[in-house]
Short mmCIF file of C-alpha atoms and ligand atoms in Angstrom, two decimals:
data_model
loop_
_atom_site.label_atom_id
_atom_site.label_comp_id
_atom_site.label_asym_id
_atom_site.label_seq_id
_atom_site.Cartn_x
_atom_site.Cartn_y
_atom_site.Cartn_z
CA MET A 1 -8.36 0.67 33.06
CA SER A 2 -9.28 -2.14 30.72
CA GLU A 3 -7.95 -5.65 30.91
CA VAL A 4 -4.58 -6.55 29.37
CA VAL A 5 -5.27 -9.28 26.83
CA ALA A 6 -1.80 -9.85 25.45
CA ARG A 7 1.70 -8.73 26.33
CA LEU A 8 4.98 -8.89 24.47
CA ASP A 9 7.92 -8.71 26.77
CA GLY A 10 11.48 -7.97 25.60
CA ILE A 11 11.08 -9.57 22.18
CA THR A 12 14.27 -9.91 20.13
CA LYS A 13 14.68 -11.37 16.67
CA SER A 14 17.56 -11.52 14.19
CA PHE A 15 17.68 -12.72 10.60
CA LEU A 16 21.05 -14.17 9.56
CA GLY A 17 22.73 -12.39 12.42
CA VAL A 18 21.14 -9.01 11.65
CA PRO A 19 19.02 -7.81 14.59
CA VAL A 20 15.56 -6.72 13.52
CA LEU A 21 13.83 -6.53 16.91
CA ARG A 22 15.80 -5.45 19.97
CA GLY A 23 13.85 -6.05 23.15
CA VAL A 24 10.40 -4.75 22.24
CA ASP A 25 7.60 -4.46 24.83
CA LEU A 26 3.95 -4.08 23.92
CA GLU A 27 0.68 -4.33 25.81
CA LEU A 28 -2.68 -4.92 24.12
CA ARG A 29 -5.87 -4.14 26.02
CA ALA A 30 -9.45 -5.19 25.50
CA GLY A 31 -11.51 -2.59 23.64
CA GLU A 32 -8.50 -0.60 22.52
CA VAL A 33 -6.85 0.13 19.17
CA HIS A 34 -3.08 0.22 19.67
CA ALA A 35 -1.22 1.75 16.74
CA LEU A 36 2.29 0.56 15.94
CA MET A 37 4.34 3.10 14.00
CA GLY A 38 7.86 3.43 12.66
CA GLU A 39 9.83 3.93 9.49
CA ASN A 40 10.09 1.35 6.74
CA GLY A 41 12.14 -1.54 8.03
CA ALA A 42 11.66 -0.56 11.70
CA GLY A 43 10.38 -4.08 12.44
CA LYS A 44 6.60 -3.60 12.65
CA SER A 45 5.61 -6.49 10.40
CA THR A 46 8.20 -8.72 12.04
CA LEU A 47 6.73 -7.98 15.47
CA LEU A 48 3.26 -8.85 14.21
CA LYS A 49 4.59 -12.08 12.78
CA VAL A 50 6.15 -12.99 16.13
CA LEU A 51 2.78 -12.41 17.80
CA ALA A 52 1.08 -14.51 15.13
CA GLY A 53 3.40 -17.50 15.31
CA VAL A 54 5.01 -16.94 11.90
CA HIS A 55 8.41 -16.20 13.47
CA ARG A 56 9.74 -17.51 16.76
CA PRO A 57 11.39 -14.83 18.89
CA ASP A 58 15.07 -15.39 19.76
CA SER A 59 14.28 -14.24 23.28
CA GLY A 60 11.49 -12.55 25.18
CA ARG A 61 8.02 -13.73 26.17
CA ILE A 62 4.50 -13.65 24.82
CA LEU A 63 1.78 -13.58 27.47
CA LEU A 64 -1.91 -14.20 26.81
CA GLY A 65 -4.27 -13.45 29.67
CA GLY A 66 -1.26 -13.56 31.99
CA ASN A 67 0.03 -16.97 30.86
CA GLU A 68 3.20 -17.43 28.86
CA VAL A 69 2.57 -19.06 25.48
CA SER A 70 4.72 -20.17 22.60
CA PHE A 71 3.54 -20.83 19.08
CA ALA A 72 5.14 -23.36 16.75
CA THR A 73 2.92 -22.37 13.81
CA PRO A 74 0.48 -19.63 12.81
CA ARG A 75 -2.29 -22.16 13.33
CA ASP A 76 -1.35 -22.39 17.03
CA ALA A 77 -1.60 -18.62 17.40
CA GLN A 78 -4.94 -18.60 15.63
CA ALA A 79 -6.24 -21.34 17.90
CA ALA A 80 -5.14 -19.26 20.90
CA GLY A 81 -7.31 -16.39 19.68
CA ILE A 82 -4.85 -14.25 17.71
CA ALA A 83 -5.94 -13.12 14.28
CA ILE A 84 -3.59 -11.38 11.87
CA ILE A 85 -4.17 -9.55 8.61
CA HIS A 86 -0.88 -9.41 6.75
CA GLN A 87 0.48 -6.48 4.77
CA GLU A 88 -0.22 -8.15 1.42
CA LEU A 89 -3.56 -9.87 0.93
CA ASN A 90 -3.25 -13.62 0.54
CA LEU A 91 -6.48 -14.97 -0.88
CA LEU A 92 -6.89 -17.45 -3.72
CA PRO A 93 -8.84 -15.39 -6.23
CA HIS A 94 -10.43 -18.32 -8.04
CA ARG A 95 -11.93 -19.95 -4.96
CA THR A 96 -15.09 -18.87 -3.20
CA VAL A 97 -15.24 -16.77 -0.06
CA ALA A 98 -16.07 -19.81 2.10
CA GLU A 99 -13.30 -21.91 0.53
CA ASN A 100 -10.77 -19.20 1.32
CA VAL A 101 -11.99 -18.82 4.88
CA PHE A 102 -11.53 -22.55 5.54
CA LEU A 103 -8.46 -23.13 3.40
CA GLY A 104 -6.38 -25.89 4.95
CA ARG A 105 -8.86 -26.53 7.78
CA GLU A 106 -11.94 -27.63 5.86
CA PRO A 107 -14.59 -29.27 8.05
CA VAL A 108 -14.98 -32.96 7.18
CA ARG A 109 -18.11 -35.05 7.48
CA ARG A 110 -18.18 -38.75 6.59
CA GLY A 111 -14.86 -38.45 4.82
CA GLN A 112 -15.98 -35.55 2.65
CA VAL A 113 -15.41 -31.81 2.88
CA ASP A 114 -18.59 -30.45 4.43
CA ARG A 115 -19.36 -27.57 2.09
CA ARG A 116 -22.66 -26.79 3.68
CA ALA A 117 -21.03 -26.32 7.11
CA MET A 118 -18.32 -24.15 5.54
CA VAL A 119 -20.84 -21.87 3.92
CA ALA A 120 -23.02 -21.70 7.02
CA GLU A 121 -20.14 -20.87 9.36
CA THR A 122 -18.78 -18.25 6.94
CA ARG A 123 -22.21 -16.68 6.74
CA ARG A 124 -22.46 -16.64 10.53
CA LEU A 125 -19.10 -14.84 10.83
CA LEU A 126 -20.01 -12.33 8.12
CA ASP A 127 -23.28 -11.60 9.89
CA TRP A 128 -21.49 -11.19 13.18
CA LEU A 129 -19.21 -8.60 11.54
CA GLY A 130 -22.24 -6.86 10.10
CA GLU A 131 -21.07 -7.66 6.57
CA ASP A 132 -24.02 -9.70 5.38
CA GLY A 133 -23.77 -8.17 1.90
CA ILE A 134 -21.00 -10.62 1.02
CA ASP A 135 -22.09 -13.97 -0.43
CA PRO A 136 -20.05 -16.88 1.03
CA GLU A 137 -20.36 -18.68 -2.29
CA ALA A 138 -19.12 -15.78 -4.46
CA GLY A 139 -15.75 -16.08 -6.17
CA VAL A 140 -13.16 -13.85 -4.50
CA VAL A 141 -11.97 -12.57 -7.88
CA ARG A 142 -15.30 -10.77 -8.29
CA LEU A 143 -15.10 -8.87 -4.99
CA PRO A 144 -13.73 -5.32 -4.67
CA VAL A 145 -10.55 -4.99 -2.58
CA ALA A 146 -12.46 -3.73 0.47
CA GLN A 147 -14.60 -6.85 0.57
CA ARG A 148 -11.60 -9.09 0.02
CA GLN A 149 -10.19 -7.57 3.14
CA VAL A 150 -13.32 -8.44 5.08
CA VAL A 151 -12.82 -12.01 3.86
CA GLU A 152 -9.24 -11.91 5.17
CA ILE A 153 -10.57 -10.80 8.53
CA VAL A 154 -13.18 -13.56 8.62
CA LYS A 155 -10.49 -16.05 7.67
CA ALA A 156 -8.22 -14.86 10.47
CA LEU A 157 -10.89 -14.82 13.17
CA SER A 158 -11.27 -18.09 14.99
CA ALA A 159 -14.26 -18.86 17.14
CA ASP A 160 -12.94 -16.88 20.09
CA ALA A 161 -10.37 -14.42 18.71
CA ARG A 162 -9.48 -11.77 21.27
CA VAL A 163 -6.61 -10.07 19.44
CA LEU A 164 -6.68 -8.73 15.88
CA ALA A 165 -3.40 -7.49 14.38
CA MET A 166 -3.70 -5.55 11.12
CA ASP A 167 -0.68 -4.66 8.99
CA GLU A 168 -1.42 -1.57 6.86
CA PRO A 169 -4.99 -2.62 6.16
CA THR A 170 -5.92 0.55 4.29
CA ALA A 171 -2.92 0.66 1.97
CA ALA A 172 -4.83 -1.01 -0.87
CA LEU A 173 -8.16 0.71 -0.30
CA ALA A 174 -9.81 3.67 -2.01
CA ASP A 175 -11.05 6.54 0.16
CA HIS A 176 -14.65 5.45 0.47
CA GLU A 177 -13.54 1.91 1.33
CA VAL A 178 -11.30 3.23 4.07
CA GLU A 179 -14.38 4.63 5.82
CA LEU A 180 -15.98 1.18 5.77
CA LEU A 181 -12.90 -0.37 7.30
CA TYR A 182 -12.81 2.28 10.06
CA ASP A 183 -16.37 1.34 10.92
CA LEU A 184 -15.50 -2.32 11.06
CA VAL A 185 -12.46 -1.73 13.26
CA ALA A 186 -14.50 0.46 15.61
CA ARG A 187 -17.20 -2.21 15.84
CA LEU A 188 -14.66 -4.90 16.74
CA ARG A 189 -13.04 -2.63 19.29
CA ASP A 190 -16.38 -1.85 20.92
CA ARG A 191 -17.00 -5.58 21.29
CA GLY A 192 -13.90 -5.79 23.43
CA MET A 193 -11.35 -7.00 20.93
CA ALA A 194 -7.75 -5.84 21.38
CA ILE A 195 -6.53 -4.42 18.07
CA LEU A 196 -2.95 -3.85 16.98
CA TYR A 197 -2.90 -1.52 14.01
CA VAL A 198 0.03 -0.71 11.71
CA SER A 199 -0.29 2.24 9.35
CA HIS A 200 1.78 5.01 7.78
CA ARG A 201 -1.20 7.34 7.52
CA MET A 202 -1.09 9.84 10.35
CA ARG A 203 -4.64 10.98 10.12
CA GLU A 204 -5.89 7.42 10.32
CA VAL A 205 -3.79 6.64 13.37
CA PHE A 206 -5.01 9.74 15.19
CA ASP A 207 -8.64 9.02 14.26
CA LEU A 208 -8.66 5.36 15.22
CA SER A 209 -6.20 4.59 17.98
CA GLN A 210 -6.22 5.08 21.73
CA ARG A 211 -2.52 4.33 22.19
CA ILE A 212 0.59 4.56 19.99
CA THR A 213 3.86 2.64 20.21
CA VAL A 214 6.81 3.75 18.07
CA LEU A 215 9.66 1.48 16.94
CA LYS A 216 12.89 2.69 15.44
CA ASP A 217 15.52 0.33 14.01
CA GLY A 218 13.91 -2.55 15.84
CA ALA A 219 13.97 -0.86 19.22
CA PHE A 220 11.12 0.41 21.37
CA VAL A 221 11.07 4.25 21.39
CA THR A 222 7.90 5.25 23.20
CA CYS A 223 4.35 4.26 24.07
CA SER A 224 1.83 6.97 24.77
CA PRO A 225 -1.92 7.58 24.82
CA THR A 226 -2.83 9.00 21.39
CA GLU A 227 -4.43 12.11 22.87
CA GLU A 228 -1.15 13.09 24.51
CA LEU A 229 0.82 13.13 21.23
CA THR A 230 0.88 15.70 18.44
CA SER A 231 1.68 14.61 14.91
CA ASP A 232 4.94 16.60 15.02
CA GLN A 233 6.04 14.76 18.14
CA LEU A 234 5.10 11.45 16.58
CA VAL A 235 7.14 12.19 13.45
CA ARG A 236 10.10 13.16 15.57
CA HIS A 237 9.90 9.87 17.48
CA MET A 238 9.77 7.93 14.22
CA VAL A 239 12.37 9.77 12.19
CA GLY A 240 14.58 10.88 15.07
CA ARG A 241 14.50 14.53 13.95
CA PRO A 242 11.88 17.09 12.98
CA LEU A 243 10.94 17.03 9.29
CA ASP A 244 11.02 20.03 6.99
CA ALA A 245 7.98 20.87 4.96
CA LEU A 246 6.53 17.66 3.55
CA TYR A 247 5.87 18.96 0.03
CA PRO A 248 8.62 20.67 -1.97
CA GLU A 249 8.07 24.11 -3.48
CA ARG A 250 6.52 24.27 -6.89
CA PRO A 251 8.84 25.62 -9.58
CA THR A 252 8.06 28.38 -12.06
CA GLU A 253 7.14 27.87 -15.72
CA PRO A 254 6.64 24.45 -17.32
CA GLY A 255 8.43 23.68 -20.61
CA GLU A 256 7.26 22.17 -23.88
CA VAL A 257 4.40 19.69 -24.18
CA ARG A 258 5.67 16.13 -23.69
CA ILE A 259 2.43 14.28 -24.01
CA SER A 260 -0.90 15.42 -25.34
CA LEU A 261 -4.34 13.77 -25.61
CA ARG A 262 -7.07 14.96 -27.99
CA ASP A 263 -10.51 13.37 -27.53
CA ALA A 264 -8.78 10.14 -26.62
CA GLY A 265 -10.75 7.20 -25.30
CA ASN A 266 -11.36 3.47 -25.18
CA ASP A 267 -13.86 1.13 -23.50
CA ARG A 268 -13.13 2.57 -20.07
CA VAL A 269 -12.49 6.28 -20.62
CA ARG A 270 -13.70 8.89 -23.10
CA ASP A 271 -13.21 12.42 -24.44
CA LEU A 272 -9.84 12.94 -22.79
CA THR A 273 -8.17 16.17 -23.80
CA PHE A 274 -5.18 17.46 -21.85
CA ASP A 275 -1.43 18.13 -22.05
CA VAL A 276 1.40 17.32 -19.69
CA ARG A 277 4.45 19.56 -20.05
CA ALA A 278 8.07 19.14 -19.13
CA GLY A 279 8.60 20.24 -15.55
CA GLU A 280 5.00 19.69 -14.59
CA ILE A 281 3.30 17.31 -12.18
CA VAL A 282 -0.31 16.81 -13.20
CA GLY A 283 -2.48 15.05 -10.63
CA LEU A 284 -5.28 12.64 -11.51
CA ALA A 285 -7.98 12.41 -8.86
CA GLY A 286 -11.17 10.39 -8.76
CA LEU A 287 -12.91 7.58 -6.95
CA GLN A 288 -11.92 3.97 -7.39
CA GLY A 289 -13.04 2.86 -10.85
CA SER A 290 -13.42 6.42 -12.20
CA GLY A 291 -10.78 5.79 -14.86
CA ARG A 292 -7.58 7.15 -13.32
CA SER A 293 -5.59 3.97 -13.73
CA ALA A 294 -7.29 3.28 -17.07
CA ILE A 295 -5.70 6.48 -18.44
CA ALA A 296 -2.30 5.31 -17.24
CA ARG A 297 -2.81 1.88 -18.78
CA ALA A 298 -3.97 3.39 -22.07
CA ILE A 299 -0.99 5.74 -22.41
CA TRP A 300 1.29 2.87 -21.54
CA GLY A 301 -0.20 0.53 -24.13
CA VAL A 302 -1.70 -2.08 -21.80
CA GLU A 303 -5.23 -1.22 -22.95
CA PRO A 304 -4.48 1.33 -25.70
CA PHE A 305 -6.73 4.18 -26.79
CA THR A 306 -9.07 3.24 -29.62
CA ALA A 307 -10.33 6.77 -30.30
CA GLY A 308 -8.76 10.22 -30.60
CA VAL A 309 -5.11 11.24 -30.79
CA LEU A 310 -2.11 10.69 -28.53
CA GLU A 311 0.89 12.95 -29.23
CA ARG A 312 4.42 12.54 -27.95
CA ASP A 313 6.61 15.68 -28.20
CA GLY A 314 4.16 17.07 -30.75
CA GLU A 315 4.03 13.98 -33.00
CA PRO A 316 1.02 11.65 -33.16
CA VAL A 317 2.02 8.18 -31.94
CA ARG A 318 0.48 4.77 -31.48
CA ILE A 319 1.48 2.82 -28.39
CA PRO A 320 0.10 -0.69 -28.84
CA ASN A 321 2.07 -2.28 -26.00
CA PRO A 322 4.27 -1.40 -23.00
CA ARG A 323 7.49 -2.22 -24.81
CA THR A 324 6.75 0.56 -27.27
CA ALA A 325 5.95 2.87 -24.38
CA VAL A 326 9.33 2.18 -22.78
CA ARG A 327 11.09 2.81 -26.12
CA LYS A 328 9.26 6.09 -26.41
CA GLY A 329 10.59 7.16 -23.04
CA ILE A 330 7.47 6.61 -20.97
CA GLY A 331 7.76 5.02 -17.53
CA TYR A 332 4.91 3.63 -15.43
CA VAL A 333 5.13 2.91 -11.73
CA THR A 334 2.15 0.63 -11.20
CA GLU A 335 -0.12 0.63 -8.16
CA ASP A 336 0.19 -3.14 -7.83
CA ARG A 337 3.78 -3.73 -6.85
CA LYS A 338 3.32 -7.37 -5.96
CA GLY A 339 1.51 -8.29 -9.18
CA GLU A 340 3.20 -6.16 -11.80
CA GLY A 341 5.95 -4.09 -10.30
CA LEU A 342 8.44 -6.50 -8.82
CA ALA A 343 9.95 -9.94 -9.28
CA LEU A 344 9.85 -10.88 -5.61
CA ARG A 345 12.24 -13.80 -5.82
CA GLN A 346 14.91 -11.81 -7.63
CA SER A 347 17.49 -9.54 -6.10
CA VAL A 348 17.22 -5.81 -5.59
CA ARG A 349 19.82 -5.39 -8.33
CA ASP A 350 18.02 -7.54 -10.89
CA ASN A 351 14.76 -5.77 -10.23
CA ALA A 352 16.34 -2.37 -10.61
CA LEU A 353 17.78 -3.42 -13.95
CA LEU A 354 14.68 -5.23 -15.21
CA VAL A 355 13.24 -2.42 -17.28
CA ARG A 356 16.57 -1.26 -18.53
CA ARG A 357 17.40 -4.72 -19.83
CA ALA A 358 14.03 -4.92 -21.57
CA ALA A 359 14.51 -1.51 -23.13
CA LEU A 360 18.11 -1.90 -24.26
CA ARG A 361 18.46 -5.55 -25.10
CA GLY A 362 22.03 -6.48 -25.98
CA GLN A 363 23.68 -3.52 -24.34
CA ALA A 364 25.88 -3.90 -21.30
CA ALA A 365 24.05 -3.63 -18.01
CA ARG A 366 24.59 -0.54 -15.91
CA ARG A 367 27.70 -0.68 -13.77
CA ALA A 368 27.39 -1.61 -10.11
CA SER A 369 28.51 1.82 -8.92
CA ASP A 370 25.77 3.52 -10.94
CA LEU A 371 23.29 1.07 -9.50
CA ALA A 372 24.38 1.86 -5.96
CA ALA A 373 23.90 5.57 -6.67
CA LEU A 374 20.49 4.90 -8.14
CA LEU A 375 19.29 2.89 -5.16
CA LYS A 376 20.73 5.47 -2.83
CA SER A 377 18.87 8.22 -4.65
CA VAL A 378 15.60 6.53 -3.70
CA ASN A 379 16.94 5.60 -0.26
CA VAL A 380 16.50 1.82 -0.40
CA VAL A 381 17.40 0.14 2.88
CA ALA A 382 18.50 -3.40 2.08
CA GLN A 383 21.26 -5.69 3.26
CA GLY A 384 22.80 -5.24 -0.19
CA PRO A 385 21.99 -5.30 -3.90
CA HIS A 386 21.88 -9.10 -3.85
CA GLN A 387 19.15 -9.42 -1.24
CA GLU A 388 15.92 -10.90 -2.60
CA VAL A 389 13.22 -8.28 -2.86
CA ARG A 390 10.65 -10.35 -0.98
CA TYR A 391 12.68 -9.91 2.22
CA LEU A 392 12.64 -6.11 2.03
CA SER A 393 10.10 -4.23 4.10
CA GLY A 394 7.03 -3.09 2.15
CA GLY A 395 8.13 0.50 1.82
CA ASN A 396 11.55 -0.43 0.57
CA GLN A 397 9.99 -2.63 -2.10
CA GLN A 398 8.10 0.43 -3.33
CA LYS A 399 11.35 2.39 -3.55
CA VAL A 400 12.91 -0.34 -5.69
CA VAL A 401 9.96 -0.03 -8.09
CA LEU A 402 10.63 3.70 -8.44
CA GLY A 403 14.34 3.09 -8.79
CA LYS A 404 13.95 0.65 -11.64
CA TRP A 405 12.20 3.26 -13.74
CA LEU A 406 14.88 5.83 -13.16
CA ALA A 407 17.39 3.39 -14.63
CA VAL A 408 15.95 4.00 -18.13
CA ARG A 409 15.67 7.76 -17.74
CA PRO A 410 12.17 8.23 -19.17
CA ASN A 411 11.03 11.81 -19.78
CA VAL A 412 7.40 11.00 -19.17
CA LEU A 413 6.64 9.22 -15.92
CA ILE A 414 3.27 7.98 -14.77
CA VAL A 415 3.12 7.15 -11.07
CA ASP A 416 0.12 5.30 -9.63
CA GLU A 417 -0.12 5.51 -5.82
CA PRO A 418 3.65 6.13 -5.55
CA THR A 419 3.86 6.39 -1.76
CA ARG A 420 1.57 3.56 -0.77
CA GLY A 421 3.06 1.91 2.31
CA ILE A 422 5.96 4.33 2.58
CA ASP A 423 6.83 6.03 5.89
CA VAL A 424 6.73 9.83 6.32
CA GLY A 425 10.45 10.35 5.95
CA ALA A 426 10.57 8.28 2.78
CA LYS A 427 7.42 9.99 1.49
CA GLN A 428 9.15 13.32 1.76
CA ALA A 429 12.14 11.83 -0.09
CA VAL A 430 9.87 10.52 -2.87
CA TYR A 431 8.11 13.89 -3.18
CA GLN A 432 11.45 15.65 -3.46
CA LEU A 433 12.64 13.06 -5.97
CA LEU A 434 9.56 13.55 -8.17
CA ARG A 435 9.95 17.32 -7.97
CA ASP A 436 13.65 17.09 -8.88
CA LEU A 437 12.84 14.82 -11.83
CA ALA A 438 10.24 17.33 -13.02
CA ALA A 439 12.69 20.19 -12.62
CA ASP A 440 15.07 18.15 -14.77
CA GLY A 441 12.51 18.21 -17.59
CA MET A 442 10.39 15.17 -16.86
CA ALA A 443 6.62 15.36 -17.37
CA ILE A 444 4.85 13.57 -14.54
CA LEU A 445 1.32 12.27 -14.31
CA MET A 446 0.49 11.33 -10.74
CA ILE A 447 -2.42 9.24 -9.48
CA SER A 448 -3.12 9.11 -5.76
CA SER A 449 -6.00 8.32 -3.45
CA GLU A 450 -4.44 10.33 -0.66
CA LEU A 451 -5.93 13.74 -1.30
CA PRO A 452 -3.53 15.77 0.84
CA GLU A 453 -0.65 14.30 -1.14
CA LEU A 454 -2.27 14.87 -4.52
CA ILE A 455 -3.11 18.47 -3.65
CA GLY A 456 0.30 19.10 -2.08
CA MET A 457 2.21 17.80 -5.11
CA SER A 458 0.21 18.66 -8.24
CA ASP A 459 0.58 21.78 -10.36
CA ARG A 460 -2.86 21.03 -11.75
CA ILE A 461 -5.45 18.38 -10.83
CA LEU A 462 -7.70 16.65 -13.33
CA VAL A 463 -10.65 15.05 -11.59
CA MET A 464 -12.19 11.96 -13.15
CA HIS A 465 -15.80 10.92 -12.83
CA GLU A 466 -17.24 7.84 -14.51
CA GLY A 467 -14.61 7.61 -17.23
CA ALA A 468 -14.42 11.29 -18.20
CA ILE A 469 -12.71 14.41 -16.90
CA ALA A 470 -15.25 16.19 -14.70
CA GLY A 471 -13.09 19.26 -14.32
CA ALA A 472 -9.63 20.64 -13.63
CA LEU A 473 -8.46 22.44 -10.50
CA PRO A 474 -5.40 24.62 -9.86
CA ALA A 475 -2.56 23.87 -7.43
CA GLY A 476 -3.65 24.03 -3.81
CA ALA A 477 -7.34 23.32 -4.50
CA SER A 478 -9.39 22.26 -1.48
CA GLU A 479 -10.26 18.64 -0.73
CA GLU A 480 -13.93 19.61 -0.91
CA ALA A 481 -13.50 20.94 -4.46
CA VAL A 482 -11.81 17.70 -5.58
CA MET A 483 -14.42 15.50 -3.92
CA GLY A 484 -17.23 17.59 -5.37
CA LEU A 485 -16.04 16.91 -8.90
CA ALA A 486 -15.17 13.28 -8.16
CA THR A 487 -18.69 12.54 -6.98
CA GLY A 488 -20.32 14.29 -9.94
CA HIS A 489 -21.26 17.56 -8.25
CA GLY A 490 -19.13 20.73 -8.27
CA ILE A 491 -17.46 22.45 -11.21
CA GLY A 492 -13.84 22.90 -12.27
CA GLU A 493 -11.89 26.15 -12.17
CA VAL A 494 -9.28 25.90 -14.95
CA ALA A 495 -9.46 24.12 -18.28
N1 ATP B 1 12.53 -13.29 6.46
C1 ATP B 1 13.44 -12.30 6.51
N2 ATP B 1 14.74 -12.52 6.22
C2 ATP B 1 15.66 -11.54 6.29
N3 ATP B 1 15.38 -10.26 6.64
C3 ATP B 1 14.11 -9.96 6.94
C4 ATP B 1 13.07 -10.95 6.88
N4 ATP B 1 11.91 -10.37 7.23
C5 ATP B 1 12.19 -9.06 7.50
N5 ATP B 1 13.52 -8.82 7.33
C6 ATP B 1 14.21 -7.52 7.56
O1 ATP B 1 13.79 -7.03 8.81
C7 ATP B 1 13.68 -5.61 8.82
C8 ATP B 1 12.33 -5.20 9.36
O2 ATP B 1 11.34 -5.53 8.40
P1 ATP B 1 9.80 -5.35 8.64
O3 ATP B 1 9.11 -5.92 7.46
O4 ATP B 1 9.42 -5.86 9.98
O5 ATP B 1 9.66 -3.74 8.62
P2 ATP B 1 8.37 -2.81 8.74
O6 ATP B 1 8.55 -1.95 9.94
O7 ATP B 1 7.15 -3.63 8.66
O8 ATP B 1 8.53 -1.87 7.44
P3 ATP B 1 7.42 -1.30 6.37
O9 ATP B 1 6.87 -0.05 6.97
O10 ATP B 1 8.24 -0.96 5.18
O11 ATP B 1 6.41 -2.35 6.11
C9 ATP B 1 13.95 -5.17 7.38
O12 ATP B 1 15.27 -4.69 7.31
C10 ATP B 1 13.78 -6.44 6.57
O13 ATP B 1 14.60 -6.41 5.42
MG1 MG B 2 5.66 -3.85 7.21
#
């Protein structure tokens, strides 16, 4: 059996008297990927932060190579060989790769920052990772998300890192980028690094990990070799009960056309012709950059269509900006919750009411009891409506984003990666919620990079390729059929 590199022993942690970790044990071994799973708010990120010196445990011990250690700062943990990739990426977009890697610990030579050493060391680390395609002097803003993540990893690795903890590293990646990350993780593992890996994607956890630990409500539930667990058993450990079918049944006939595009286009997309009807969930598939989000942004007036016709309930309309979109009853749950979706320093309540205030300026805000019902309908777990959103777990932040749109009761809803970072139980709740909203007469356009989800939820799938619709597929199409169209091969089945 391989060597134990790090051990967490009976870790407890409370915030303002609320226990978040209750005596958690964890063992990380050289050359092993150890997956950490649990529902939103179970304490996964908090445990990683304890390991990485961001939080001090209230009690319990951290052992490295058999010796007890304690970290006053993240820098201490890094120096001791622990690298962590946090749930949200934290790079400065307008600095170069090398500047980000050495932020706050720039090498100095004769009183000056030694740029040449910075670039050389960054290049050495990139080479070591087998990522020599990234230029240390490139601006981060120009890199795709997958490469930014590699930069995060380089930044976190110190000269002799032995532990790498990754918090939902694939949540922001497109499918083909996920493959690249898998490769990288496997390479690091094979070089003897101990990897702690948090993810809500079952398939990923079963593909990558050798061992799985489950937390529930801050407590240790089980630790087991991956090959001895089935996904049903894993879900039961996480949720505490077996789950019903993940995807709700599809209803019968859709209603009238809510939104209709005729040869619509702009700089990014072209020749778009399709309808979305009341009661329908239409899926938009495609590779990163194929134009899925561009369609959403065009309908919503961020980058409006410049060609063709957009009709709302049968009437041609122009939507030059998002405020007009909101007034016309169109909601948009963005894929970038940190950048566009949430005001992190405001309360759950203020966030939930944000859109409604913008839409109905001057009118009284929704009553607190309605708000409670709204947040309950999306299952937000928070200490209360006044808690600041930045302290919610990642999945609960996503639920607040959904909730804030429901407050204005749109009848067209565009959702872009709606379940990113959400646990299985909450995913099922979101799927049911979207289905119920559709059954209530909403027309829903759904973008997702998780193919099983897109196929499981959509009544019809439009597949984008290089800015145009490559074809349409019926409900229950195969992943191969979707990928065929997305990569420019294959043909569609329905118009
Ligand atoms: N700095 C903080 N102050 C107060 N409460 C916090 C703080 N950090 C985390 N919490 C609370 O601790 C609990 C666990 O949060 P944590 O982020 O560890 O969950 P998680 O398992 O990573 O969830 P997710 O899957 O949604 O990312 C949550 O209820 C969260 O609101
Ligand atoms: Mg988390």
